[in-house]
Amino acid sequence: MTQPSTRLPAAERRLLTVDTVIDLAAEESPDRITTEQIAQRMGITQGALFRHFPSKEAIWEAVMGQVAERLLERVERAAREAGNIGDALQAMFMAHVRFVAEHPGVPRILFGELQRPEMTPARHVARMLVRHYGEHLQGLIRKGQERGELAADIAPQAAAALFIGTIQGLVMQTLLEGDTRALLQRAPTAFALLRRCLEAPT
């Protein structure tokens, strides 16, 4: 949980604001979060909050930017540390799931932004996150096919969409049930089925 503070450098105050929004989004619908709530949770005034962000829209853009940066760093690091492509995909899958389990407000924010009809700066960042993530997955899948580790007849774009869609489905289920802890329990079995579809026959 975020901790209130009235004396922080500007960069730390911005990061604290991001963490505060993520915490609040775990408790209620993101579109209902007000700048008054954010400031109150941080222990500052709205005026102090707006000294660091020119508008509420700017706050949401910063939140999405940090979410994208943290998630991509987490999954890409996990992939780099794995041995083969199948293990890299599994490491990414589980790293993503753990990230969501640690920050249940994140999928609420992401889903909310992607469903907005207008192209806000935050929605643009969300779309770029999904695009970059998908491209990274497709690159790994092609490399696995070149090495003979993954089935040659699968379409990398479709496989990447299935990978992301499997995580989204698990997340949506646990959000509806109100128990994100179940996500960590169900993820290994879900990935095992996905991996069976992707790997080259032996």
Coordinates of C-alpha atoms in Angstrom, one line a residue:
M1 CA 0.0 0.0 0.0
T2 CA 1.1 3.5 -0.6
Q3 CA 2.2 5.7 2.3
P4 CA 1.1 9.3 2.8
S5 CA 3.9 11.9 2.6
T6 CA 3.9 15.6 2.3
R7 CA 7.7 16.0 1.7
L8 CA 8.9 14.1 -1.4
P9 CA 10.9 15.1 -4.5
A10 CA 8.8 15.6 -7.6
A11 CA 9.9 12.3 -9.3
E12 CA 9.0 10.3 -6.1
R13 CA 5.7 12.2 -5.8
R14 CA 4.8 11.2 -9.3
L15 CA 5.6 7.6 -8.7
L16 CA 3.7 7.6 -5.4
T17 CA 0.7 9.0 -7.3
V18 CA 0.9 6.1 -9.8
D19 CA 1.0 3.6 -7.0
T20 CA -1.9 5.3 -5.2
V21 CA -4.1 5.1 -8.3
I22 CA -3.2 1.4 -8.8
D23 CA -4.1 0.7 -5.2
L24 CA -7.4 2.6 -5.5
A25 CA -8.2 0.7 -8.7
A26 CA -8.0 -2.6 -6.8
E27 CA -10.8 -1.3 -4.5
E28 CA -13.2 0.2 -6.9
S29 CA -13.9 0.9 -10.6
P30 CA -11.1 3.1 -12.0
D31 CA -13.5 5.5 -13.8
R32 CA -14.9 6.4 -10.4
I33 CA -11.6 7.4 -8.9
T34 CA -11.4 11.2 -8.3
T35 CA -8.4 13.4 -7.9
E36 CA -9.8 14.2 -4.4
Q37 CA -9.5 10.5 -3.5
I38 CA -6.0 10.3 -4.8
A39 CA -4.8 13.4 -2.9
Q40 CA -6.6 12.2 0.3
R41 CA -4.9 8.8 0.1
M42 CA -1.6 10.4 -0.4
G43 CA -2.1 12.8 2.5
I44 CA -1.8 16.0 0.3
T45 CA -4.1 18.6 -1.1
Q46 CA -5.5 18.5 -4.7
G47 CA -3.5 21.7 -5.3
A48 CA -0.3 19.9 -4.4
L49 CA -1.3 17.0 -6.7
F50 CA -1.9 19.3 -9.7
R51 CA 1.5 20.9 -9.2
H52 CA 2.9 17.6 -10.5
F53 CA 0.2 16.8 -13.1
P54 CA -1.6 19.4 -15.2
S55 CA -4.8 17.4 -15.3
K56 CA -6.5 14.1 -14.3
E57 CA -5.9 12.9 -17.9
A58 CA -2.2 13.4 -17.3
I59 CA -2.3 11.3 -14.2
W60 CA -3.9 8.4 -16.1
E61 CA -1.3 8.7 -18.8
A62 CA 1.5 8.5 -16.2
V63 CA -0.2 5.5 -14.6
M64 CA -0.5 3.6 -17.9
G65 CA 3.1 4.6 -18.8
Q66 CA 4.4 3.1 -15.6
V67 CA 2.3 0.0 -15.8
A68 CA 3.6 -0.6 -19.4
E69 CA 7.2 -0.1 -18.3
R70 CA 7.0 -2.3 -15.2
L71 CA 5.1 -5.1 -16.9
L72 CA 7.3 -5.2 -20.0
E73 CA 10.5 -5.1 -17.9
R74 CA 9.2 -7.9 -15.8
V75 CA 8.2 -10.3 -18.6
E76 CA 11.2 -9.5 -20.8
R77 CA 13.6 -10.1 -17.9
A78 CA 11.9 -13.4 -17.2
A79 CA 12.3 -14.5 -20.8
R80 CA 16.0 -13.6 -20.9
E81 CA 16.8 -15.7 -17.9
A82 CA 15.1 -18.9 -19.4
G83 CA 16.9 -21.7 -21.1
N84 CA 14.9 -22.5 -24.2
I85 CA 12.0 -20.8 -26.0
G86 CA 9.3 -22.9 -24.3
D87 CA 10.7 -22.1 -20.9
A88 CA 11.0 -18.4 -21.9
L89 CA 7.3 -18.3 -22.8
Q90 CA 6.4 -20.0 -19.6
A91 CA 8.5 -17.6 -17.6
M92 CA 6.8 -14.7 -19.3
F93 CA 3.4 -16.1 -18.7
M94 CA 4.0 -16.7 -15.0
A95 CA 5.8 -13.3 -14.6
H96 CA 2.8 -11.6 -16.1
V97 CA 0.4 -13.5 -13.8
R98 CA 2.4 -12.7 -10.7
F99 CA 2.5 -9.0 -11.7
V100 CA -1.3 -9.0 -11.9
A101 CA -1.7 -10.9 -8.6
E102 CA 0.5 -8.4 -6.9
H103 CA -1.3 -5.4 -8.5
P104 CA -5.0 -6.3 -9.0
G105 CA -5.8 -2.7 -9.9
V106 CA -3.7 -3.0 -13.1
P107 CA -6.0 -5.1 -15.2
R108 CA -9.0 -3.0 -14.2
I109 CA -7.1 0.1 -15.4
L110 CA -5.9 -1.6 -18.6
F111 CA -9.3 -3.0 -19.6
G112 CA -11.0 0.3 -18.8
E113 CA -8.6 2.3 -21.0
L114 CA -8.8 -0.2 -23.9
Q115 CA -12.6 0.0 -23.9
R116 CA -12.8 3.8 -24.0
P117 CA -14.3 5.1 -27.3
E118 CA -12.0 8.1 -27.6
M119 CA -8.3 8.0 -28.2
T120 CA -7.0 9.4 -24.9
P121 CA -3.2 9.6 -24.2
A122 CA -3.6 6.8 -21.6
R123 CA -5.5 4.6 -24.1
H124 CA -2.8 5.2 -26.7
V125 CA -0.2 4.0 -24.2
A126 CA -2.3 0.9 -23.4
R127 CA -2.6 0.1 -27.1
M128 CA 1.2 0.5 -27.5
L129 CA 1.7 -1.9 -24.6
V130 CA -0.4 -4.6 -26.1
R131 CA 1.3 -4.1 -29.5
H132 CA 4.9 -4.2 -28.1
Y133 CA 4.0 -7.2 -26.0
G134 CA 2.6 -9.0 -29.0
E135 CA 5.6 -8.2 -31.2
H136 CA 8.0 -9.5 -28.5
L137 CA 6.0 -12.7 -28.3
Q138 CA 5.9 -13.2 -32.1
G139 CA 9.7 -12.7 -32.2
L140 CA 10.2 -15.4 -29.6
I141 CA 7.8 -17.8 -31.4
R142 CA 9.6 -17.3 -34.7
K143 CA 12.9 -18.0 -33.0
G144 CA 11.4 -21.2 -31.5
Q145 CA 10.2 -22.3 -34.9
E146 CA 13.7 -21.7 -36.4
R147 CA 15.2 -23.8 -33.7
G148 CA 12.7 -26.6 -34.2
E149 CA 11.4 -26.1 -30.6
L150 CA 7.9 -24.9 -31.6
A151 CA 5.6 -26.2 -34.3
A152 CA 6.4 -24.8 -37.7
D153 CA 2.8 -24.7 -38.9
I154 CA 1.5 -22.2 -36.2
A155 CA 1.0 -18.6 -37.1
P156 CA 3.1 -16.4 -34.7
Q157 CA 0.5 -13.6 -34.7
A158 CA -2.3 -16.0 -33.8
A159 CA -0.1 -17.8 -31.2
A160 CA 0.8 -14.5 -29.5
A161 CA -2.9 -13.5 -29.4
L162 CA -3.7 -16.9 -27.8
F163 CA -1.0 -16.3 -25.2
I164 CA -2.2 -12.9 -24.2
G165 CA -5.9 -14.0 -24.5
T166 CA -5.3 -16.9 -22.1
I167 CA -3.9 -14.5 -19.5
Q168 CA -6.7 -12.1 -20.0
G169 CA -9.3 -14.9 -19.7
L170 CA -7.7 -16.1 -16.4
V171 CA -7.6 -12.5 -15.1
M172 CA -11.2 -11.8 -16.0
Q173 CA -12.4 -15.0 -14.3
T174 CA -10.6 -14.2 -11.1
L175 CA -11.8 -10.5 -11.1
L176 CA -15.4 -11.7 -11.5
E177 CA -14.9 -14.1 -8.6
G178 CA -13.2 -11.4 -6.5
D179 CA -10.2 -13.6 -5.8
T180 CA -7.0 -12.8 -7.7
R181 CA -5.1 -15.3 -5.6
A182 CA -6.7 -18.1 -7.6
L183 CA -4.9 -16.7 -10.6
L184 CA -1.5 -18.1 -9.4
Q185 CA -3.2 -21.5 -8.8
R186 CA -4.8 -21.8 -12.3
A187 CA -2.0 -20.3 -14.4
P188 CA 0.4 -23.3 -14.5
T189 CA -2.3 -25.7 -15.8
A190 CA -3.5 -23.1 -18.4
F191 CA 0.0 -22.6 -19.7
A192 CA 0.7 -26.3 -19.8
L193 CA -2.2 -26.6 -22.3
L194 CA -1.0 -23.7 -24.3
R195 CA 2.5 -25.0 -24.4
R196 CA 1.2 -28.4 -25.7
C197 CA -0.4 -26.5 -28.6
L198 CA 2.8 -24.6 -29.5
E199 CA 5.6 -27.1 -29.1
A200 CA 6.9 -29.1 -32.1
P201 CA 5.8 -32.8 -32.1
T202 CA 8.5 -35.2 -30.8

